[in-house]
CSV table of C-alpha atoms in Angstrom, one decimal:
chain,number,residue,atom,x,y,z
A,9,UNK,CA,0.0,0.0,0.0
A,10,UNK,CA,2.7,2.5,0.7
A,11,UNK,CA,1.9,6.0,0.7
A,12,UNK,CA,-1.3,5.4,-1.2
A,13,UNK,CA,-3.5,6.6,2.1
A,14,UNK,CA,-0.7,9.7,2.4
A,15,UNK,CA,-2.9,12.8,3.6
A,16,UNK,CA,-2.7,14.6,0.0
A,17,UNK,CA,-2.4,11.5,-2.2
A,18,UNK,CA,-5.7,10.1,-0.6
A,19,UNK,CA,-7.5,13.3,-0.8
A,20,UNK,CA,-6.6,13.9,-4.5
A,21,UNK,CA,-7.1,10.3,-5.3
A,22,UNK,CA,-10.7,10.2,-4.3
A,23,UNK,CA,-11.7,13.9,-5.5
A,24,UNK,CA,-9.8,13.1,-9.1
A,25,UNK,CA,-11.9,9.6,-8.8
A,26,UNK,CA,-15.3,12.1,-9.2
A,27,UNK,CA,-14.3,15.4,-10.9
A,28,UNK,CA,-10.6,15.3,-12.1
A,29,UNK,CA,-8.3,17.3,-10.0
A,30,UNK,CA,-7.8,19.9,-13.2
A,31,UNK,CA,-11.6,21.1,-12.3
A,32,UNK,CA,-10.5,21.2,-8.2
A,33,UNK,CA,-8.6,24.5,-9.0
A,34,UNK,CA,-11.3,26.1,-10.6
A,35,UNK,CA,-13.3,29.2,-9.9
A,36,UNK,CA,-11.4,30.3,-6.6
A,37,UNK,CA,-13.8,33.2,-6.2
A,38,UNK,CA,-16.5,31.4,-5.6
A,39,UNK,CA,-18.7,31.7,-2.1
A,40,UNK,CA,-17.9,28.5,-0.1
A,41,UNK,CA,-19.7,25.0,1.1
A,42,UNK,CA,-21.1,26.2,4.4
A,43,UNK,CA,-21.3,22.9,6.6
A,44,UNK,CA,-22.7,22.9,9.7
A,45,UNK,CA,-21.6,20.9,12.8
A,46,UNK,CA,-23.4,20.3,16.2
A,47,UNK,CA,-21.7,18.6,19.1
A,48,UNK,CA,-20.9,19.5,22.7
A,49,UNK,CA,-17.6,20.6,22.7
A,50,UNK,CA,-18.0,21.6,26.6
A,51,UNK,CA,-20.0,19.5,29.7
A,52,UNK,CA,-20.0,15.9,30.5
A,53,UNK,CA,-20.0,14.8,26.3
A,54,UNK,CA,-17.5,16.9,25.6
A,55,UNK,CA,-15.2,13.8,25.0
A,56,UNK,CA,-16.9,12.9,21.8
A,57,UNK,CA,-17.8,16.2,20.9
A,58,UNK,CA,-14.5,17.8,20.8
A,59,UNK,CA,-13.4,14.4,19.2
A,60,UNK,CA,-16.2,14.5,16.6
A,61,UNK,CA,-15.1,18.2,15.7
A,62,UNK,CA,-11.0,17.5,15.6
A,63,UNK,CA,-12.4,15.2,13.1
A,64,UNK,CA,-14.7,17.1,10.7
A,65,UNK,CA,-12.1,20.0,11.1
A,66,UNK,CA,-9.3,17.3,9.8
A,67,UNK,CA,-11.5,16.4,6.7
A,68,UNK,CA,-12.4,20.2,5.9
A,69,UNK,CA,-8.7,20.7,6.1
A,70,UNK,CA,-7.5,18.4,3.7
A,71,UNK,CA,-10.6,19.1,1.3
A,72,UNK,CA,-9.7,22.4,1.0
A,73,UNK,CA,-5.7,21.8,0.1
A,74,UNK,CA,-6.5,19.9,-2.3
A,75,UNK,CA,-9.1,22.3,-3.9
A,76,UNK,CA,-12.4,21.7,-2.2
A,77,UNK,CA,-15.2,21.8,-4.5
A,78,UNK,CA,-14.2,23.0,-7.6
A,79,UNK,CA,-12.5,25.8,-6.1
A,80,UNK,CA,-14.6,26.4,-4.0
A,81,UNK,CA,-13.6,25.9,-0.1
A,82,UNK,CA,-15.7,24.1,2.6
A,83,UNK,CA,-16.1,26.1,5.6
A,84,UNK,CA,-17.5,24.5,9.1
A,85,UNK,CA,-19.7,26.7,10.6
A,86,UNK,CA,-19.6,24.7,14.0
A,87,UNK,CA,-22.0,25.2,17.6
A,88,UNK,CA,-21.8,23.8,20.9
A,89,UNK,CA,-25.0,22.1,22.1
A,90,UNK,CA,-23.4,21.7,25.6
A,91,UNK,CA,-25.2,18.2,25.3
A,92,UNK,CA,-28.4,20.2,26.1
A,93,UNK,CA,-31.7,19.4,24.1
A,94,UNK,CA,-32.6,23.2,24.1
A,95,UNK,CA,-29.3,24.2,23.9
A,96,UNK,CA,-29.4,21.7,20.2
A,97,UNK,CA,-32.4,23.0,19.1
A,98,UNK,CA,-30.9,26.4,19.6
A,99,UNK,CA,-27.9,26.0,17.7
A,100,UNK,CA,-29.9,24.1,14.7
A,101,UNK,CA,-32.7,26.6,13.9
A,102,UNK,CA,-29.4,29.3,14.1
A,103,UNK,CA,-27.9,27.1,11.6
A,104,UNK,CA,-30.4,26.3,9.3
A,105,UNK,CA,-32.4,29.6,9.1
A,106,UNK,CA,-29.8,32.2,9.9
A,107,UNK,CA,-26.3,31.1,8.9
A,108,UNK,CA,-28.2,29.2,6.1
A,109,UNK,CA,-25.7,26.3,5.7
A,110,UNK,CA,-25.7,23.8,3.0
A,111,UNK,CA,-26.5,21.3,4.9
A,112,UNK,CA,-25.4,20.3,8.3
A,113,UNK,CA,-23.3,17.0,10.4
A,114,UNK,CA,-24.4,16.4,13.8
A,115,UNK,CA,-25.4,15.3,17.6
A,116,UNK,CA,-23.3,13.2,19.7
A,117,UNK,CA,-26.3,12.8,21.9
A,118,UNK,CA,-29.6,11.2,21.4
A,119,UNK,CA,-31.6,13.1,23.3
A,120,UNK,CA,-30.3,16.2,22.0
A,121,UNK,CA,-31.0,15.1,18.3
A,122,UNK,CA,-34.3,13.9,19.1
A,123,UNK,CA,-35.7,17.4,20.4
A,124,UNK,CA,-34.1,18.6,16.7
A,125,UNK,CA,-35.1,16.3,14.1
A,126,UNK,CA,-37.8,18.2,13.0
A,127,UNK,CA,-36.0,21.5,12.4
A,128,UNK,CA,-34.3,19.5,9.1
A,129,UNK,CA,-37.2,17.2,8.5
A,130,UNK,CA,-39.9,20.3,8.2
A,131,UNK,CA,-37.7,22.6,6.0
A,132,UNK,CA,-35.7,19.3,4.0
A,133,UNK,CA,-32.3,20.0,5.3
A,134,UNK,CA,-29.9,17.4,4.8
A,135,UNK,CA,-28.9,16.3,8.5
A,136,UNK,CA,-25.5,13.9,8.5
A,137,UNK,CA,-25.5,12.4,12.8
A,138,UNK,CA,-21.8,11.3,12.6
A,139,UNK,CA,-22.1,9.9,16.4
A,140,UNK,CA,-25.3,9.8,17.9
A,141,UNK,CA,-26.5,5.9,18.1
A,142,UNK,CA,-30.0,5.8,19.2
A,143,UNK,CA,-32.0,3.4,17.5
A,144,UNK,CA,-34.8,6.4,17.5
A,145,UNK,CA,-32.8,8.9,15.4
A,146,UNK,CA,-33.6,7.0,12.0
A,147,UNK,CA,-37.0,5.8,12.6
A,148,UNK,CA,-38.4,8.8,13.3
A,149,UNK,CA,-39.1,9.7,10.0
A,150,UNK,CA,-40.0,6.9,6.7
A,151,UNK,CA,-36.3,6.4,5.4
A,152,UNK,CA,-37.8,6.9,2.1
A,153,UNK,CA,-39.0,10.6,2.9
A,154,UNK,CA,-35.9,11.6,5.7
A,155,UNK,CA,-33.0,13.7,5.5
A,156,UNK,CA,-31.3,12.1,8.2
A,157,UNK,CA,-29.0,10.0,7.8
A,158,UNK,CA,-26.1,8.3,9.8
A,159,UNK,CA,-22.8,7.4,9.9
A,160,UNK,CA,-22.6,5.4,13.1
A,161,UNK,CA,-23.8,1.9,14.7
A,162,UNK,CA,-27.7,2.0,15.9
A,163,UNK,CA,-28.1,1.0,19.3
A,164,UNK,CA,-30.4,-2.1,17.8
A,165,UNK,CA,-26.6,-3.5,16.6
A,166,UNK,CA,-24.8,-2.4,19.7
A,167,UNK,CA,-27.4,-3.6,21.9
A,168,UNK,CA,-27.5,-7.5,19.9
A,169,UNK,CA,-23.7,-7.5,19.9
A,170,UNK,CA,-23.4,-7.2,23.3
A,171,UNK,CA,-26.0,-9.9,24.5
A,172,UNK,CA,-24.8,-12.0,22.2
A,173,UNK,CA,-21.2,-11.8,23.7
A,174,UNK,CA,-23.1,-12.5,27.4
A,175,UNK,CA,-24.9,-15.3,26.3
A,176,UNK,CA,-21.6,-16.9,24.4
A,177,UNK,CA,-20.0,-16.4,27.8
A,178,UNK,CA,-22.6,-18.5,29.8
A,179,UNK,CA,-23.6,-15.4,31.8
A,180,UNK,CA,-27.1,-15.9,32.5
A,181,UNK,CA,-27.6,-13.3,35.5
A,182,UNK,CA,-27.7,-9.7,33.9
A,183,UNK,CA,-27.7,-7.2,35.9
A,184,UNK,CA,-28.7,-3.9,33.7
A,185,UNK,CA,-28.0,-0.4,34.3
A,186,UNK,CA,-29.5,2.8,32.1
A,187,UNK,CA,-29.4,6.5,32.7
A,188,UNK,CA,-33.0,8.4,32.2
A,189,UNK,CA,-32.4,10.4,28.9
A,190,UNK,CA,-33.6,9.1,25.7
A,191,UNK,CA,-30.1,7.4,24.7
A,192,UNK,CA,-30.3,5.2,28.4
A,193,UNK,CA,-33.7,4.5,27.8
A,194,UNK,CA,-33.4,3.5,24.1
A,195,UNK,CA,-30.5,1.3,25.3
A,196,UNK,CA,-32.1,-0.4,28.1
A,197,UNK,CA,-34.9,-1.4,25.6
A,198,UNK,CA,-32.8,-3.0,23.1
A,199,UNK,CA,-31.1,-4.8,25.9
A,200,UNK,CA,-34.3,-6.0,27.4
A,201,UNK,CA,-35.3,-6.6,23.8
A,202,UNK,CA,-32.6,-9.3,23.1
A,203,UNK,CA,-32.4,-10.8,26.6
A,204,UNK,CA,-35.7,-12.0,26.1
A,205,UNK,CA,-35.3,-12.9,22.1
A,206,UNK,CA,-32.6,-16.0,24.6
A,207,UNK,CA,-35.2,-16.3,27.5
A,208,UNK,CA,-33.5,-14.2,29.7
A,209,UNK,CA,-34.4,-11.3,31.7
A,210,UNK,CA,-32.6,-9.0,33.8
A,211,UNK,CA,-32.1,-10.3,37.1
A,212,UNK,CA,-31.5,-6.6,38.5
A,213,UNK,CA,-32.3,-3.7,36.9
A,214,UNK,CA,-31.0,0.6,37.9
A,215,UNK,CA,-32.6,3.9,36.6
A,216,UNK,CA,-30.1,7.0,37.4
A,217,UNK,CA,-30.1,10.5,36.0
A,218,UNK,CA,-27.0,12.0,34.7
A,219,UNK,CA,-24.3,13.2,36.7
A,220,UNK,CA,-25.0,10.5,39.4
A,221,UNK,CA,-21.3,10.4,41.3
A,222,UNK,CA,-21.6,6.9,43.0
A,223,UNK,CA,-23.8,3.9,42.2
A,224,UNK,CA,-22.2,2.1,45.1
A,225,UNK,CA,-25.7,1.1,46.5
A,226,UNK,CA,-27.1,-0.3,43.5
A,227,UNK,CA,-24.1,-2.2,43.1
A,228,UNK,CA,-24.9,-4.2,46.3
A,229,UNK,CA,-28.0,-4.8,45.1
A,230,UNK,CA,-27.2,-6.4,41.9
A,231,UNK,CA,-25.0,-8.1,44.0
A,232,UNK,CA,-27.3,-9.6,46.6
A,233,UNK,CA,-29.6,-10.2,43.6
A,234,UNK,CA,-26.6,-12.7,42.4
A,235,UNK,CA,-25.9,-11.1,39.2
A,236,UNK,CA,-23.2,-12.6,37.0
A,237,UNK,CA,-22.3,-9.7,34.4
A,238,UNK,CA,-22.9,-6.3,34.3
A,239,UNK,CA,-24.6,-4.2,31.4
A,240,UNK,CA,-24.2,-0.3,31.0
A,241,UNK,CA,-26.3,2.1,28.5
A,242,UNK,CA,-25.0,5.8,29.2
A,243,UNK,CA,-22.2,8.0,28.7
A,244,UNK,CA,-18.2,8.3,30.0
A,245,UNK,CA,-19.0,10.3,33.1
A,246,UNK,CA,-21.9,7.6,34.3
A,247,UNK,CA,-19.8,4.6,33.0
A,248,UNK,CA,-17.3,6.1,35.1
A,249,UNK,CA,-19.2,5.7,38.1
A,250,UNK,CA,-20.6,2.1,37.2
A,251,UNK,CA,-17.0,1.1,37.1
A,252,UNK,CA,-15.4,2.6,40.3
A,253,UNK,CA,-18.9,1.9,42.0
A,254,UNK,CA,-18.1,-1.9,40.9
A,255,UNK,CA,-14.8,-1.9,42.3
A,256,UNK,CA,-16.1,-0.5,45.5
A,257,UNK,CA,-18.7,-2.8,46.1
A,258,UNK,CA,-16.6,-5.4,45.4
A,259,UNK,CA,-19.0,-7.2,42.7
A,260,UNK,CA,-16.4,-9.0,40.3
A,261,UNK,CA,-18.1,-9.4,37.6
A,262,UNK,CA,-17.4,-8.8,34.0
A,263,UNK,CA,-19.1,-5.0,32.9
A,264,UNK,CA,-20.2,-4.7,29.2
A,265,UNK,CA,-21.4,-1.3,27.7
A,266,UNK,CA,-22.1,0.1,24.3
A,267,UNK,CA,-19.2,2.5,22.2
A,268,UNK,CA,-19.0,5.2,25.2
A,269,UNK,CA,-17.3,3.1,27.3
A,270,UNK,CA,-14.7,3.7,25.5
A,271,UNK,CA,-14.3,7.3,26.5
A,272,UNK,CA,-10.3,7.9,27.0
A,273,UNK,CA,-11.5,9.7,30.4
A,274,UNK,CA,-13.1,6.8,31.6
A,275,UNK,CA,-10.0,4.3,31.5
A,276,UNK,CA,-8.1,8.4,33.3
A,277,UNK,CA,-10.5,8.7,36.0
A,278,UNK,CA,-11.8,4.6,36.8
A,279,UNK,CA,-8.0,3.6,36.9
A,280,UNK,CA,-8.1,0.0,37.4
A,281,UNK,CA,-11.5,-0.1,38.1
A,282,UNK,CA,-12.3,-0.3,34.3
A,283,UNK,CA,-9.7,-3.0,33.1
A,284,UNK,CA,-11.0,-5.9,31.2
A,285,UNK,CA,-14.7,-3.6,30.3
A,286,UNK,CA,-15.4,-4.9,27.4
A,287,UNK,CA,-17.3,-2.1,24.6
A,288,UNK,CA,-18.7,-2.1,21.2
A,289,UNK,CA,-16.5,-0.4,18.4
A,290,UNK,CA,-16.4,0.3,15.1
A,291,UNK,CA,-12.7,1.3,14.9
A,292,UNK,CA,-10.1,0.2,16.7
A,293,UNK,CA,-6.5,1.4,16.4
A,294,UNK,CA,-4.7,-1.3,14.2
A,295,UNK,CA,-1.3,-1.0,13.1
A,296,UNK,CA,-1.8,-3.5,10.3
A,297,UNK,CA,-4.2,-1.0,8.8
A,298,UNK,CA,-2.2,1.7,6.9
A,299,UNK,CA,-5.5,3.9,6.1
A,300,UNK,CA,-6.5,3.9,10.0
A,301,UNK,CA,-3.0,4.3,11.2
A,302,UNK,CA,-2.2,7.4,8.5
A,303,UNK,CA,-5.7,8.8,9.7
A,304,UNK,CA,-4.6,8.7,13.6
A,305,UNK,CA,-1.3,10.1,13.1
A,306,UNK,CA,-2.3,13.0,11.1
A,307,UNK,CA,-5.2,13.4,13.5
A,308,UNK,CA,-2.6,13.3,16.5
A,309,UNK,CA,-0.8,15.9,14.6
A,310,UNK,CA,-3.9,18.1,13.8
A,311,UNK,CA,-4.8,18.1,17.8
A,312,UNK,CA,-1.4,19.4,18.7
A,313,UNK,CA,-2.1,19.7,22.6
A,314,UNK,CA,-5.9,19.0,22.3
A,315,UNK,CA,-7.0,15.8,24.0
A,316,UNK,CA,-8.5,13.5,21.6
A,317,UNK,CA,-11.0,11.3,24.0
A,318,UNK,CA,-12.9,9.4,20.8
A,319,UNK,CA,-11.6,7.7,18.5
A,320,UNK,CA,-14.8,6.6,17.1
A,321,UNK,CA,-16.2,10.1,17.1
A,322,UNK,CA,-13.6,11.5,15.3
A,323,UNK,CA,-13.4,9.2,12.6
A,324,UNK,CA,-16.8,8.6,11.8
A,325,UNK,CA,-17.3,12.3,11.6
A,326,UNK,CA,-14.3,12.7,9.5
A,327,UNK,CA,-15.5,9.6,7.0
A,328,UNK,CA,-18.7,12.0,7.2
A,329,UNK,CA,-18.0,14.8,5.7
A,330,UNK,CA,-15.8,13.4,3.2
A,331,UNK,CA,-18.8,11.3,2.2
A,332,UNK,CA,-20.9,14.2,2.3
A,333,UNK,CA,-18.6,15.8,-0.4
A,334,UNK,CA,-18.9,12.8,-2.4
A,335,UNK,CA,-22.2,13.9,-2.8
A,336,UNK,CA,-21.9,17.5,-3.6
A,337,UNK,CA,-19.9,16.0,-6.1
A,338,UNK,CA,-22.5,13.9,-7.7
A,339,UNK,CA,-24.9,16.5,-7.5
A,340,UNK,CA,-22.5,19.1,-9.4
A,341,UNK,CA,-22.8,21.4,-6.5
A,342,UNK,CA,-26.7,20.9,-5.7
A,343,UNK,CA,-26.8,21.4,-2.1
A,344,UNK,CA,-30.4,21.4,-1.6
A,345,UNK,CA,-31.9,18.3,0.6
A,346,UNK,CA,-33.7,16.8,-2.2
A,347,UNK,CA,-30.2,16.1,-4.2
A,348,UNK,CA,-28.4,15.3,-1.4
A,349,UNK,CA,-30.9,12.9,-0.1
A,350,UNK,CA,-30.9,11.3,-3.7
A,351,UNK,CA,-27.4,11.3,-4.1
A,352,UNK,CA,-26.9,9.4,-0.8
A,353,UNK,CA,-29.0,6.9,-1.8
A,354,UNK,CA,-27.5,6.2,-4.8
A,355,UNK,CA,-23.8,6.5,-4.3
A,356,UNK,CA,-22.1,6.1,-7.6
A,357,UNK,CA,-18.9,4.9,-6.1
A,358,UNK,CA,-17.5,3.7,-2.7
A,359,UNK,CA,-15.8,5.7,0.0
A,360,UNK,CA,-12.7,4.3,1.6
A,361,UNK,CA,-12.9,5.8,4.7
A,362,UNK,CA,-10.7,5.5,7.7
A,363,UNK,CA,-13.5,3.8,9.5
A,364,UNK,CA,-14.7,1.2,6.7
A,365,UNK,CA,-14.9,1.3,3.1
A,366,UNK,CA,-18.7,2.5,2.1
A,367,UNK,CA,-20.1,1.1,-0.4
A,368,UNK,CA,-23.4,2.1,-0.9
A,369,UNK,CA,-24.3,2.6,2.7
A,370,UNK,CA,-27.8,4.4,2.3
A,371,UNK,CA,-30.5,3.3,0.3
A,372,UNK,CA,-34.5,5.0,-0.1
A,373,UNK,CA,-35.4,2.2,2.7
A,374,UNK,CA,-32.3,2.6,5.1
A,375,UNK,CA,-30.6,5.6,6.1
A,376,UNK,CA,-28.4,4.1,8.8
A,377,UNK,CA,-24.7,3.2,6.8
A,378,UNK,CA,-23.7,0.2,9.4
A,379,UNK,CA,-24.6,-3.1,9.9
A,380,UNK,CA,-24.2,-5.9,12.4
A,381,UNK,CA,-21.5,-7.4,11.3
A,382,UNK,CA,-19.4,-3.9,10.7
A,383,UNK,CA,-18.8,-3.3,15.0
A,384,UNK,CA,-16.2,-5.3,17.0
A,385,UNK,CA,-15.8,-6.0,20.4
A,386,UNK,CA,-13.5,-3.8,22.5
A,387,UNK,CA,-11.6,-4.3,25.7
A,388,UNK,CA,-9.7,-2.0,28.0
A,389,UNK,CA,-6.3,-3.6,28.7
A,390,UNK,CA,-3.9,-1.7,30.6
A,391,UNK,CA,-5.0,1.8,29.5
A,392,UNK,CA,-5.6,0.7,26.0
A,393,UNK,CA,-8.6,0.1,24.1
A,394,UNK,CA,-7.8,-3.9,22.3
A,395,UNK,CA,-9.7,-6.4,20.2
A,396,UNK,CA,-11.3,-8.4,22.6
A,397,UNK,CA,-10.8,-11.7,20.5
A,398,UNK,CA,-7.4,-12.1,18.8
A,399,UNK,CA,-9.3,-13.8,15.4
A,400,UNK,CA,-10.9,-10.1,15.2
A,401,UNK,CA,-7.7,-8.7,15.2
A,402,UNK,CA,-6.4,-10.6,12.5
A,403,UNK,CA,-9.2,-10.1,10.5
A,404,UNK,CA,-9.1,-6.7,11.0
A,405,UNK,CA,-7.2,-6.2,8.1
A,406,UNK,CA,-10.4,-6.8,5.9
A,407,UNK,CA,-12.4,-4.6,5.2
A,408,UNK,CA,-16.4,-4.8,6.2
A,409,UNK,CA,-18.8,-3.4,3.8
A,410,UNK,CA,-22.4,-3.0,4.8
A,411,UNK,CA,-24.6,-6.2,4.1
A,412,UNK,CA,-27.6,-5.0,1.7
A,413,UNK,CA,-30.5,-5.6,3.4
């Protein structure tokens, strides 16, 4: 492979691939692509959101050194939503009816994109969610009439991964654990969901709001109720909690949760506490990979001092807006819902993104771009997110394209 997936060979290689990089250097005068890009980049989701913008700024970057669209350069018009539903539904009417962007990537959080949906839906704005994994996000809405689409693993797939791991593993005594907001209670559905799809049901169960500092008590409970494995569905800060609140009570059990457990601050702040938590993922750094292992570096190098606490967020909205060029692309500059929405859906060639190659991820009856067998199995090991199975490290190497439905 060499330097194929190079920052500047890649970027040229795929814009040449649609347009011919003669036509990238035309027009310079011309008013830019105005993306726009909703995360929280401060609170407790800031992790991700930061993450998720390094990333999208990265893509922007390179998209523009190598031309951006015909000359024209892509601009990211970014907002924090603090990981506040108003605070999103703020910052996405300011976007769509007052900056008046092209079209916009965003929401790390479910129940912050849920209180926004409509803003794009009503006015047929195309809406990218590069992070946010709640099953509810992309059913809202008939596939065949939404302009939302995603970029990241539903909690349906996270949620089935992860009891299918349990039940592989002989664990029979789930003990389950969900914050209130619309992501923990999506989650603890799913879980419930697929628990019973084996004859099983939760042998304990814990509601908590966010921000909970100790979960010590519940702990003991689950532990009197004889649970064998633990189940998680909320965010770094709470998985935090679950994990030192684990330790403390002294319940050794194994603790499974969905992609946020892989938060870089939760391995910094549970210590110990967290080794061996075992996380769905649809990236994992692999230095058999060249294109993942080029995208890391440079994105390493793009940070500078800035922590990057993601992976997964940055990546998957990095693979998003290059994808979303794609389109602009295919369109001949049509930014308008309606051609972006049909340009999705019909993807005239695939992506080979950092995450996965895409090859036609969206159809008129799906909007969501992965599927089951496109997420891995995580693990921390000694400060480190790992493969949890050694045969998924080796066949890391291969790409997964999404299985037509």
């Amino acid at each position: 492979m060499g330097s194929v997936f190079t920052k500047l060979a890649w970027a040229i290689a795929a814009l040449a691939a649609l347009q011919g990089t003669a036509q990238a250097q035309a027009n310079p005068a011309a008013k830019p692509v105005r993306v726009g890009f909703i995360c929280p980049f401060t609170g407790g989701s800031q992790d991700f959101g930061n993450s998720a913008r390094l990333g999208a700024e990265l893509a922007v970057k390179e998209i523009n050194e190598v031309g951006g669209f015909l000359g024209r350069p892509v601009e990211l018009v970014a907002r924090d939503d603090k990981a506040n539903p108003d605070e999103g539904r703020k910052a996405s009417e300011e976007l769509v009816l007052k900056e008046k962007v092209d079209f916009t990537v965003g929401f790390c959080n479910t129940g912050v994109a849920l209180k926004s949906l409509d803003v794009f839906q009503d006015r047929r704005h195309l809406l990218m969610v590069p992070v946010s994994t709640g099953t509810a996000v992309t059913a809202r809405y008939p596939a065949d009439k939404s302009y939302v689409f995603r970029m990241s693993a539903r909690d349906t797939l996270q949620a089935a991964h992860l009891v299918d791991d349990v039940v592989k593993r002989g664990y029979t005594k789930v003990a389950l654990f969900a914050d209130k907001t619309g992501y923990g209670e999506g989650g603890f559905k799913d879980v419930q969901s697929f628990l019973a799809e084996k004859g099983l049901k939760p042998v304990y169960t814990a509601r908590f709001d966010l921000g909970v500092k100790t979960l010590t008590a519940q702990m003991l409970d689950a532990k009197a109720a004889g649970a064998d494995v633990l189940i998680g569905y909320t965010v770094g800060p709470e998985l935090t909690a679950m994990a030192v609140s684990r330790a403390e009570a002294r319940l050794n059990v194994p603790m499974y949760g969905p992609w946020p457990l892989s938060f870089r601050t939760v391995s910094e702040k549970a210590g110990a506490a967290v080794e061996g938590a075992v996380m769905v993922q649809t990236i994992i750094q692999d230095l058999s990979n060249e294109r993942r292992s080029s995208f890391i570096a440079r994105l390493k190098r793009y940070a500078g001092q800035q922590p990057i606490g993601s992976l997964m967020a940055a990546a998957q909205s990095y693979d998003a807006v290059h994808l979303l060029l794609r389109a602009v692309f295919q369109t001949k500059g049509d930014t308008s819902g309606d051609a972006m929405k049909r340009a999705l859906e019909n993807l005239e060639r695939p992506y080979s993104g950092v995450v996965t190659t895409h090859d036609r991820p969206f159809s008129s009856t799906d909007h969501d771009a992965f599927t089951r067998n496109m997420v891995w199995l995580g693990v921390w090991r000694r400060g480190e997110i790992q493969f949890l199975y050694p045969e998924d490290a080796k066949r890391a190497s291969f790409i997964r394209r999404k299985e037509q439905q």
